[in-house]
Amino acid sequence: MKPYRVAPIAGSDITPESVYLQRRGFLRGLGLLAPLLASGCSSGGDAGAPADSGPSGAVLPATRNSRWDSKEELTSWRDATSYNNYYEFGTGKGDPARHAGRFQPQPWTVEVAGHAEVIGRFSLEDLLKPHTLEERIYRHRCVEAWSMVIPWIGIPLGECLKRFKPTSRAKYVAFTTVNRPQEMPGLAYDVLDWPYREALRIDEAMHPLAMLAVGLYGRALPNQNGAPLRLVVPWKYGFKGAKSIVRIEFWENQPSTSWNIAGPSEYGFYSNVNPAVDHPRWTQSSERRIAGSGGSLFAKRIATLPFNGYADEVASLYAGMNLRANY
Ligand code: MTE
């Protein structure tokens, strides 16, 4: 497989240390930076095995956005933080919680590149600074036919992307996630074409439902859930939700993505939740809802909804497209 090439960063793109430190001071004043920094302390708390007793880790203040609130029963903190997919830490569902303790998500920078007027390297604080953190309760549907209901904290992805002024050539946006073999034991195995990468069409990325998440259940993201910054695209299968993003690039042509390279007939570029299109090895018409005290083993099966229940909001993005061919 072709290795993914990351373009070198020009010195002029890097935030000078003095400017970076000033921004940190500003954000500390807002009380925003402290919780995110605390989340990076992987010496205990959520980064290893999750506590039985409910949410833990740094509190992250956010304004509730009730526009898309799901009224369904929430998944427990314990299930959401111990039953994960994050192959850089191993392919077992418990591996991320078990092995993500060494991962250091702070300090964090994201490189922005490609067809945009504003490109360069930005600290996490820079990315978040102009935005108010929102809490949104979304359904989270994995391609493996389990689902959760999770209160995410983050910012609208589109609002963040607009700041980079994508040009008319920017038809897609690609997300590359972190690659640190010293901290991520799963990278020793060739299960995917590392680094993990995902992409969206630009209009999908600009849709107000798409989020860049930094927390869940009122707390900063635990390492196993994608600290410090991940995508949440609730009408798509969970694998579109790239975790621990380090690079955002605006592309003219459709970018290649890790799961599509691994299994093109199983994981399409669009990956909209679609009960009418089965995965070649299992049905997608129903899902095991991991919620409340149901736990992952005894979760009940419910019908899967087109676009994961967000059809009213997003179906128009795909008007005229054959959604069987474009799975
Ligand atoms: N991001 C990275 N970097 N590596 C991964 O293995 N797995 C994806 C996605 N993001 C993955 C990733 C898959 S398959 C799913 S279903 C979701 O993360 C799971 O998110 P969760 O563990 O918070 O439920």
mmCIF file of C-alpha atoms and ligand atoms in Angstrom:
data_model
loop_
_atom_site.group_PDB
_atom_site.id
_atom_site.type_symbol
_atom_site.label_atom_id
_atom_site.label_comp_id
_atom_site.label_asym_id
_atom_site.label_seq_id
_atom_site.Cartn_x
_atom_site.Cartn_y
_atom_site.Cartn_z
ATOM 1 C CA MET A 1 0.000 0.000 0.000
ATOM 2 C CA LYS A 2 1.169 3.502 -0.746
ATOM 3 C CA PRO A 3 2.387 5.348 2.346
ATOM 4 C CA TYR A 4 0.569 8.572 3.087
ATOM 5 C CA ARG A 5 2.885 11.540 2.706
ATOM 6 C CA VAL A 6 2.635 14.445 5.106
ATOM 7 C CA ALA A 7 3.973 17.645 3.589
ATOM 8 C CA PRO A 8 6.729 19.397 5.552
ATOM 9 C CA ILE A 9 5.639 22.444 7.552
ATOM 10 C CA ALA A 10 7.204 25.782 6.675
ATOM 11 C CA GLY A 11 8.821 27.565 9.629
ATOM 12 C CA SER A 12 6.552 30.563 8.941
ATOM 13 C CA ASP A 13 3.490 28.380 9.568
ATOM 14 C CA ILE A 14 4.454 27.588 13.110
ATOM 15 C CA THR A 15 3.018 29.769 15.860
ATOM 16 C CA PRO A 16 5.969 31.498 17.549
ATOM 17 C CA GLU A 17 6.361 30.390 21.145
ATOM 18 C CA SER A 18 5.757 33.869 22.562
ATOM 19 C CA VAL A 19 2.430 34.176 20.708
ATOM 20 C CA TYR A 20 1.471 30.666 21.760
ATOM 21 C CA LEU A 21 2.212 31.423 25.411
ATOM 22 C CA GLN A 22 0.188 34.659 25.258
ATOM 23 C CA ARG A 23 -2.780 32.741 23.875
ATOM 24 C CA ARG A 24 -2.443 30.153 26.593
ATOM 25 C CA GLY A 25 -2.600 32.979 29.134
ATOM 26 C CA PHE A 26 -5.710 34.367 27.476
ATOM 27 C CA LEU A 27 -7.434 31.008 27.452
ATOM 28 C CA ARG A 28 -6.451 30.248 30.995
ATOM 29 C CA GLY A 29 -8.240 33.488 31.868
ATOM 30 C CA LEU A 30 -11.343 32.139 30.190
ATOM 31 C CA GLY A 31 -11.088 28.989 32.208
ATOM 32 C CA LEU A 32 -11.088 26.974 28.998
ATOM 33 C CA LEU A 33 -7.585 25.664 28.863
ATOM 34 C CA ALA A 34 -7.353 24.207 32.335
ATOM 35 C CA PRO A 35 -9.861 21.380 31.854
ATOM 36 C CA LEU A 36 -8.350 20.399 28.524
ATOM 37 C CA LEU A 37 -4.868 20.379 29.993
ATOM 38 C CA ALA A 38 -6.053 18.309 32.903
ATOM 39 C CA SER A 39 -7.482 15.764 30.489
ATOM 40 C CA GLY A 40 -3.987 15.226 29.188
ATOM 41 C CA CYS A 41 -2.736 14.004 32.542
ATOM 42 C CA SER A 42 -2.953 10.352 31.826
ATOM 43 C CA SER A 43 -1.559 9.371 35.199
ATOM 44 C CA GLY A 44 -4.957 8.123 36.285
ATOM 45 C CA GLY A 45 -8.612 8.881 35.824
ATOM 46 C CA ASP A 46 -10.211 7.902 32.557
ATOM 47 C CA ALA A 47 -7.172 7.040 30.535
ATOM 48 C CA GLY A 48 -6.903 3.488 31.829
ATOM 49 C CA ALA A 49 -9.801 1.335 32.943
ATOM 50 C CA PRO A 50 -12.879 3.540 33.451
ATOM 51 C CA ALA A 51 -14.273 4.116 36.914
ATOM 52 C CA ASP A 52 -17.554 2.418 37.759
ATOM 53 C CA SER A 53 -18.927 5.506 39.376
ATOM 54 C CA GLY A 54 -19.818 7.737 36.449
ATOM 55 C CA PRO A 55 -18.096 10.593 34.648
ATOM 56 C CA SER A 56 -14.590 11.461 35.779
ATOM 57 C CA GLY A 57 -11.797 13.673 34.557
ATOM 58 C CA ALA A 58 -11.720 17.395 33.957
ATOM 59 C CA VAL A 59 -15.060 19.231 33.947
ATOM 60 C CA LEU A 60 -15.664 21.064 30.670
ATOM 61 C CA PRO A 61 -18.231 23.875 30.833
ATOM 62 C CA ALA A 62 -20.480 23.989 27.761
ATOM 63 C CA THR A 63 -23.775 25.508 26.663
ATOM 64 C CA ARG A 64 -26.463 22.939 25.940
ATOM 65 C CA ASN A 65 -27.724 23.078 22.351
ATOM 66 C CA SER A 66 -31.141 21.461 22.499
ATOM 67 C CA ARG A 67 -31.850 21.775 18.762
ATOM 68 C CA TRP A 68 -30.874 18.189 18.063
ATOM 69 C CA ASP A 69 -31.260 16.668 21.504
ATOM 70 C CA SER A 70 -32.043 12.990 21.344
ATOM 71 C CA LYS A 71 -34.687 12.131 23.921
ATOM 72 C CA GLU A 72 -33.500 8.529 24.074
ATOM 73 C CA GLU A 73 -31.888 6.973 27.096
ATOM 74 C CA LEU A 74 -28.223 7.892 27.387
ATOM 75 C CA THR A 75 -25.473 5.339 27.185
ATOM 76 C CA SER A 76 -23.646 5.114 30.486
ATOM 77 C CA TRP A 77 -20.304 6.858 30.847
ATOM 78 C CA ARG A 78 -18.811 3.506 31.658
ATOM 79 C CA ASP A 79 -19.941 1.867 28.399
ATOM 80 C CA ALA A 80 -19.079 4.907 26.269
ATOM 81 C CA THR A 81 -15.543 4.993 27.673
ATOM 82 C CA SER A 82 -14.777 1.283 27.911
ATOM 83 C CA TYR A 83 -16.358 -0.188 24.750
ATOM 84 C CA ASN A 84 -14.442 1.606 22.016
ATOM 85 C CA ASN A 85 -12.870 1.377 18.610
ATOM 86 C CA TYR A 86 -9.448 2.993 18.464
ATOM 87 C CA TYR A 87 -7.208 0.565 16.619
ATOM 88 C CA GLU A 88 -4.026 2.492 17.384
ATOM 89 C CA PHE A 89 -4.485 1.072 20.902
ATOM 90 C CA GLY A 90 -5.570 -2.407 19.811
ATOM 91 C CA THR A 91 -8.493 -4.002 18.021
ATOM 92 C CA GLY A 92 -10.383 -5.280 21.095
ATOM 93 C CA LYS A 93 -13.226 -3.142 22.406
ATOM 94 C CA GLY A 94 -11.537 -2.877 25.811
ATOM 95 C CA ASP A 95 -8.051 -2.234 24.405
ATOM 96 C CA PRO A 96 -8.371 1.555 24.017
ATOM 97 C CA ALA A 97 -9.352 2.060 27.675
ATOM 98 C CA ARG A 98 -6.644 -0.391 28.760
ATOM 99 C CA HIS A 99 -3.788 0.879 26.610
ATOM 100 C CA ALA A 100 -4.376 4.606 26.103
ATOM 101 C CA GLY A 101 -2.880 5.638 29.455
ATOM 102 C CA ARG A 102 0.534 6.494 28.029
ATOM 103 C CA PHE A 103 -0.900 8.748 25.332
ATOM 104 C CA GLN A 104 -0.223 12.469 25.909
ATOM 105 C CA PRO A 105 -2.835 14.678 24.217
ATOM 106 C CA GLN A 106 -1.312 17.956 25.423
ATOM 107 C CA PRO A 107 0.083 20.181 24.093
ATOM 108 C CA TRP A 108 -1.709 19.660 20.769
ATOM 109 C CA THR A 109 -1.425 21.303 17.383
ATOM 110 C CA VAL A 110 -3.355 20.790 14.156
ATOM 111 C CA GLU A 111 -1.864 21.479 10.754
ATOM 112 C CA VAL A 112 -4.231 23.032 8.205
ATOM 113 C CA ALA A 113 -3.242 22.636 4.555
ATOM 114 C CA GLY A 114 -4.501 22.489 0.978
ATOM 115 C CA HIS A 115 -6.983 24.687 -0.861
ATOM 116 C CA ALA A 116 -7.597 27.418 1.698
ATOM 117 C CA GLU A 117 -6.424 31.000 2.143
ATOM 118 C CA VAL A 118 -5.435 30.466 5.754
ATOM 119 C CA ILE A 119 -3.161 27.498 6.311
ATOM 120 C CA GLY A 120 -0.544 26.674 8.919
ATOM 121 C CA ARG A 121 -0.168 25.086 12.290
ATOM 122 C CA PHE A 122 -2.634 25.975 15.016
ATOM 123 C CA SER A 123 -2.684 25.099 18.677
ATOM 124 C CA LEU A 124 -5.831 23.450 19.990
ATOM 125 C CA GLU A 125 -6.449 26.611 21.982
ATOM 126 C CA ASP A 126 -6.301 28.691 18.774
ATOM 127 C CA LEU A 127 -8.839 26.439 17.102
ATOM 128 C CA LEU A 128 -11.290 26.656 19.978
ATOM 129 C CA LYS A 129 -10.786 30.253 21.053
ATOM 130 C CA PRO A 130 -13.474 32.048 18.993
ATOM 131 C CA HIS A 131 -16.128 29.430 19.725
ATOM 132 C CA THR A 132 -18.459 28.640 22.580
ATOM 133 C CA LEU A 133 -18.356 24.996 23.566
ATOM 134 C CA GLU A 134 -21.727 23.334 23.011
ATOM 135 C CA GLU A 135 -23.212 20.155 24.402
ATOM 136 C CA ARG A 136 -25.284 18.081 21.963
ATOM 137 C CA ILE A 137 -26.854 14.691 22.536
ATOM 138 C CA TYR A 138 -26.370 12.573 19.424
ATOM 139 C CA ARG A 139 -27.007 8.995 18.383
ATOM 140 C CA HIS A 140 -23.686 7.279 17.627
ATOM 141 C CA ARG A 141 -24.024 4.302 15.237
ATOM 142 C CA CYS A 142 -21.079 2.009 14.587
ATOM 143 C CA VAL A 143 -20.817 0.057 11.324
ATOM 144 C CA GLU A 144 -20.626 -3.090 13.492
ATOM 145 C CA ALA A 145 -24.327 -2.547 14.278
ATOM 146 C CA TRP A 146 -24.102 -1.296 17.825
ATOM 147 C CA SER A 147 -25.131 2.178 18.831
ATOM 148 C CA MET A 148 -24.985 4.582 21.738
ATOM 149 C CA VAL A 149 -26.516 7.918 22.746
ATOM 150 C CA ILE A 150 -23.829 10.329 23.857
ATOM 151 C CA PRO A 151 -23.760 13.927 25.102
ATOM 152 C CA TRP A 152 -20.800 15.340 23.177
ATOM 153 C CA ILE A 153 -19.110 18.664 23.857
ATOM 154 C CA GLY A 154 -17.518 20.565 21.006
ATOM 155 C CA ILE A 155 -17.884 23.163 18.295
ATOM 156 C CA PRO A 156 -19.594 23.048 14.889
ATOM 157 C CA LEU A 157 -17.008 21.721 12.426
ATOM 158 C CA GLY A 158 -18.153 24.104 9.666
ATOM 159 C CA GLU A 159 -17.681 27.184 11.856
ATOM 160 C CA CYS A 160 -14.123 26.120 12.521
ATOM 161 C CA LEU A 161 -13.398 25.344 8.845
ATOM 162 C CA LYS A 162 -14.775 28.687 7.633
ATOM 163 C CA ARG A 163 -11.991 30.474 9.483
ATOM 164 C CA PHE A 164 -9.489 28.932 7.066
ATOM 165 C CA LYS A 165 -11.345 30.394 4.065
ATOM 166 C CA PRO A 166 -11.439 27.311 1.835
ATOM 167 C CA THR A 167 -11.144 28.289 -1.853
ATOM 168 C CA SER A 168 -13.537 27.226 -4.633
ATOM 169 C CA ARG A 169 -11.204 24.287 -5.338
ATOM 170 C CA ALA A 170 -11.863 22.845 -1.872
ATOM 171 C CA LYS A 171 -14.407 20.118 -2.666
ATOM 172 C CA TYR A 172 -13.414 17.758 0.161
ATOM 173 C CA VAL A 173 -11.797 17.970 3.549
ATOM 174 C CA ALA A 174 -9.492 15.241 4.851
ATOM 175 C CA PHE A 175 -8.603 14.493 8.467
ATOM 176 C CA THR A 176 -5.412 12.712 9.484
ATOM 177 C CA THR A 177 -5.029 11.415 12.997
ATOM 178 C CA VAL A 178 -2.014 11.097 15.244
ATOM 179 C CA ASN A 179 0.648 8.440 14.692
ATOM 180 C CA ARG A 180 2.789 7.840 17.792
ATOM 181 C CA PRO A 181 4.124 4.294 17.933
ATOM 182 C CA GLN A 182 5.758 4.940 21.327
ATOM 183 C CA GLU A 183 2.379 5.676 22.899
ATOM 184 C CA MET A 184 0.098 3.582 20.714
ATOM 185 C CA PRO A 185 0.816 -0.152 20.803
ATOM 186 C CA GLY A 186 -1.702 -0.962 18.056
ATOM 187 C CA LEU A 187 0.409 0.844 15.469
ATOM 188 C CA ALA A 188 2.808 -2.108 15.534
ATOM 189 C CA TYR A 189 0.185 -4.092 13.611
ATOM 190 C CA ASP A 190 -0.690 -3.547 9.963
ATOM 191 C CA VAL A 191 -4.457 -3.739 10.470
ATOM 192 C CA LEU A 192 -5.027 -0.388 8.750
ATOM 193 C CA ASP A 193 -3.015 1.878 6.485
ATOM 194 C CA TRP A 194 -1.669 4.259 9.171
ATOM 195 C CA PRO A 195 -2.066 7.050 9.984
ATOM 196 C CA TYR A 196 -5.834 6.702 10.281
ATOM 197 C CA ARG A 197 -7.516 9.143 7.966
ATOM 198 C CA GLU A 198 -11.037 10.059 7.008
ATOM 199 C CA ALA A 199 -12.670 12.649 4.791
ATOM 200 C CA LEU A 200 -15.953 14.396 4.072
ATOM 201 C CA ARG A 201 -17.322 16.249 1.099
ATOM 202 C CA ILE A 202 -17.089 19.974 1.865
ATOM 203 C CA ASP A 203 -20.883 20.458 2.083
ATOM 204 C CA GLU A 204 -21.104 17.558 4.545
ATOM 205 C CA ALA A 205 -18.338 19.095 6.637
ATOM 206 C CA MET A 206 -20.122 22.465 6.615
ATOM 207 C CA HIS A 207 -23.434 20.958 7.753
ATOM 208 C CA PRO A 208 -24.316 22.289 11.215
ATOM 209 C CA LEU A 209 -24.734 18.763 12.637
ATOM 210 C CA ALA A 210 -21.054 17.905 12.074
ATOM 211 C CA MET A 211 -18.992 18.546 15.181
ATOM 212 C CA LEU A 212 -15.404 18.763 16.312
ATOM 213 C CA ALA A 213 -15.697 17.254 19.762
ATOM 214 C CA VAL A 214 -13.422 17.869 22.743
ATOM 215 C CA GLY A 215 -15.519 16.261 25.455
ATOM 216 C CA LEU A 216 -18.416 14.067 26.493
ATOM 217 C CA TYR A 217 -20.670 13.833 29.578
ATOM 218 C CA GLY A 218 -19.452 17.261 30.723
ATOM 219 C CA ARG A 219 -15.816 16.105 30.814
ATOM 220 C CA ALA A 220 -12.834 16.452 28.530
ATOM 221 C CA LEU A 221 -12.486 13.510 26.112
ATOM 222 C CA PRO A 222 -10.725 10.539 27.672
ATOM 223 C CA ASN A 223 -7.828 9.276 25.559
ATOM 224 C CA GLN A 224 -9.758 6.218 24.379
ATOM 225 C CA ASN A 225 -12.529 8.444 22.988
ATOM 226 C CA GLY A 226 -10.160 10.521 20.854
ATOM 227 C CA ALA A 227 -8.551 13.148 23.089
ATOM 228 C CA PRO A 228 -8.129 15.952 22.616
ATOM 229 C CA LEU A 229 -10.068 16.508 19.363
ATOM 230 C CA ARG A 230 -12.220 14.232 17.206
ATOM 231 C CA LEU A 231 -14.895 14.321 14.553
ATOM 232 C CA VAL A 232 -18.534 13.491 15.289
ATOM 233 C CA VAL A 233 -20.747 13.103 12.204
ATOM 234 C CA PRO A 234 -23.958 11.634 13.604
ATOM 235 C CA TRP A 235 -25.657 10.606 10.330
ATOM 236 C CA LYS A 236 -22.664 8.469 9.303
ATOM 237 C CA TYR A 237 -21.185 5.250 10.644
ATOM 238 C CA GLY A 238 -18.843 5.817 13.566
ATOM 239 C CA PHE A 239 -15.655 5.129 11.634
ATOM 240 C CA LYS A 240 -16.022 8.517 9.917
ATOM 241 C CA GLY A 241 -15.414 10.011 13.387
ATOM 242 C CA ALA A 242 -11.628 10.329 13.217
ATOM 243 C CA LYS A 243 -10.043 10.553 16.669
ATOM 244 C CA SER A 244 -7.082 12.665 17.825
ATOM 245 C CA ILE A 245 -6.899 14.785 14.652
ATOM 246 C CA VAL A 246 -3.537 16.358 13.776
ATOM 247 C CA ARG A 247 -4.118 17.506 10.211
ATOM 248 C CA ILE A 248 -6.998 19.033 8.252
ATOM 249 C CA GLU A 249 -6.478 19.366 4.511
ATOM 250 C CA PHE A 250 -8.751 20.830 1.841
ATOM 251 C CA TRP A 251 -8.713 18.706 -1.320
ATOM 252 C CA GLU A 252 -10.059 19.132 -4.838
ATOM 253 C CA ASN A 253 -10.418 15.385 -5.464
ATOM 254 C CA GLN A 254 -11.924 12.772 -3.196
ATOM 255 C CA PRO A 255 -9.230 11.735 -0.694
ATOM 256 C CA SER A 256 -8.475 8.101 0.084
ATOM 257 C CA THR A 257 -9.535 6.940 3.550
ATOM 258 C CA SER A 258 -8.135 4.189 5.798
ATOM 259 C CA TRP A 259 -11.219 1.967 6.002
ATOM 260 C CA ASN A 260 -12.000 2.337 2.317
ATOM 261 C CA ILE A 261 -8.456 1.190 1.493
ATOM 262 C CA ALA A 262 -8.806 -1.729 3.937
ATOM 263 C CA GLY A 263 -12.105 -2.955 2.483
ATOM 264 C CA PRO A 264 -13.543 -0.962 -0.436
ATOM 265 C CA SER A 265 -16.577 -3.233 -0.801
ATOM 266 C CA GLU A 266 -17.405 -2.934 2.906
ATOM 267 C CA TYR A 267 -16.572 0.670 3.819
ATOM 268 C CA GLY A 268 -17.596 3.263 1.274
ATOM 269 C CA PHE A 269 -16.544 6.878 1.174
ATOM 270 C CA TYR A 270 -19.984 8.172 2.159
ATOM 271 C CA SER A 271 -20.881 5.619 4.826
ATOM 272 C CA ASN A 272 -24.194 7.235 5.592
ATOM 273 C CA VAL A 273 -26.167 5.085 7.995
ATOM 274 C CA ASN A 274 -28.479 3.182 5.655
ATOM 275 C CA PRO A 275 -30.701 0.307 6.861
ATOM 276 C CA ALA A 276 -31.372 -0.620 3.209
ATOM 277 C CA VAL A 277 -27.747 -1.373 2.372
ATOM 278 C CA ASP A 278 -26.310 -4.292 4.313
ATOM 279 C CA HIS A 279 -22.683 -4.701 5.134
ATOM 280 C CA PRO A 280 -21.538 -7.727 3.054
ATOM 281 C CA ARG A 281 -21.214 -9.768 6.272
ATOM 282 C CA TRP A 282 -24.180 -8.586 8.365
ATOM 283 C CA THR A 283 -27.439 -6.649 8.252
ATOM 284 C CA GLN A 284 -27.548 -2.923 8.831
ATOM 285 C CA SER A 285 -31.321 -2.853 9.320
ATOM 286 C CA SER A 286 -31.065 -3.098 13.095
ATOM 287 C CA GLU A 287 -28.594 -2.269 15.825
ATOM 288 C CA ARG A 288 -27.776 -3.185 19.420
ATOM 289 C CA ARG A 289 -28.458 -0.079 21.474
ATOM 290 C CA ILE A 290 -25.999 0.150 24.318
ATOM 291 C CA ALA A 291 -27.804 2.447 26.713
ATOM 292 C CA GLY A 292 -28.822 2.827 30.315
ATOM 293 C CA SER A 293 -27.963 -0.188 32.387
ATOM 294 C CA GLY A 294 -28.344 -2.440 29.323
ATOM 295 C CA GLY A 295 -24.603 -2.869 28.994
ATOM 296 C CA SER A 296 -22.932 -4.124 25.869
ATOM 297 C CA LEU A 297 -23.701 -7.825 26.314
ATOM 298 C CA PHE A 298 -27.432 -7.553 26.897
ATOM 299 C CA ALA A 299 -28.204 -4.568 24.717
ATOM 300 C CA LYS A 300 -31.587 -4.666 23.029
ATOM 301 C CA ARG A 301 -31.952 -4.598 19.235
ATOM 302 C CA ILE A 302 -33.788 -1.703 17.642
ATOM 303 C CA ALA A 303 -34.490 -0.735 14.030
ATOM 304 C CA THR A 304 -31.843 1.393 12.346
ATOM 305 C CA LEU A 305 -33.116 4.647 10.873
ATOM 306 C CA PRO A 306 -31.989 6.144 7.542
ATOM 307 C CA PHE A 307 -29.183 8.614 8.163
ATOM 308 C CA ASN A 308 -29.273 7.412 11.783
ATOM 309 C CA GLY A 309 -32.478 9.387 12.356
ATOM 310 C CA TYR A 310 -31.118 12.660 10.929
ATOM 311 C CA ALA A 311 -32.721 12.319 7.462
ATOM 312 C CA ASP A 312 -34.792 15.510 7.800
ATOM 313 C CA GLU A 313 -31.613 17.485 8.283
ATOM 314 C CA VAL A 314 -29.188 15.833 5.859
ATOM 315 C CA ALA A 315 -31.019 13.847 3.147
ATOM 316 C CA SER A 316 -31.002 16.913 0.850
ATOM 317 C CA LEU A 317 -27.191 16.757 0.732
ATOM 318 C CA TYR A 318 -27.557 13.579 -1.344
ATOM 319 C CA ALA A 319 -30.495 14.530 -3.582
ATOM 320 C CA GLY A 320 -30.244 12.671 -6.894
ATOM 321 C CA MET A 321 -27.475 10.344 -5.722
ATOM 322 C CA ASN A 322 -27.800 6.581 -5.832
ATOM 323 C CA LEU A 323 -27.218 5.728 -2.182
ATOM 324 C CA ARG A 324 -26.756 2.023 -2.941
ATOM 325 C CA ALA A 325 -23.870 2.700 -5.280
ATOM 326 C CA ASN A 326 -22.573 5.473 -3.010
ATOM 327 C CA TYR A 327 -22.609 3.504 0.260
HETATM 328 N N1 MTE B 1 -10.112 7.094 14.912
HETATM 329 C C1 MTE B 1 -8.874 6.581 14.944
HETATM 330 N N2 MTE B 1 -7.823 7.425 14.911
HETATM 331 N N3 MTE B 1 -8.634 5.248 14.999
HETATM 332 C C2 MTE B 1 -9.675 4.343 15.016
HETATM 333 O O1 MTE B 1 -9.424 3.120 15.055
HETATM 334 N N4 MTE B 1 -12.094 4.016 14.968
HETATM 335 C C3 MTE B 1 -13.335 4.568 14.407
HETATM 336 C C4 MTE B 1 -13.641 5.973 14.933
HETATM 337 N N5 MTE B 1 -12.448 6.794 14.955
HETATM 338 C C5 MTE B 1 -11.000 4.846 14.986
HETATM 339 C C6 MTE B 1 -11.185 6.268 14.956
HETATM 340 C C7 MTE B 1 -14.476 3.691 14.625
HETATM 341 S S1 MTE B 1 -14.481 2.232 13.742
HETATM 342 C C8 MTE B 1 -15.521 4.038 15.437
HETATM 343 S S2 MTE B 1 -16.936 3.098 15.501
HETATM 344 C C9 MTE B 1 -15.444 5.231 16.320
HETATM 345 O O2 MTE B 1 -14.179 5.877 16.244
HETATM 346 C C10 MTE B 1 -15.683 4.779 17.741
HETATM 347 O O3 MTE B 1 -15.777 5.876 18.616
HETATM 348 P P1 MTE B 1 -15.976 5.576 20.172
HETATM 349 O O4 MTE B 1 -14.946 4.600 20.605
HETATM 350 O O5 MTE B 1 -15.843 6.915 20.881
HETATM 351 O O6 MTE B 1 -17.369 5.015 20.323
#
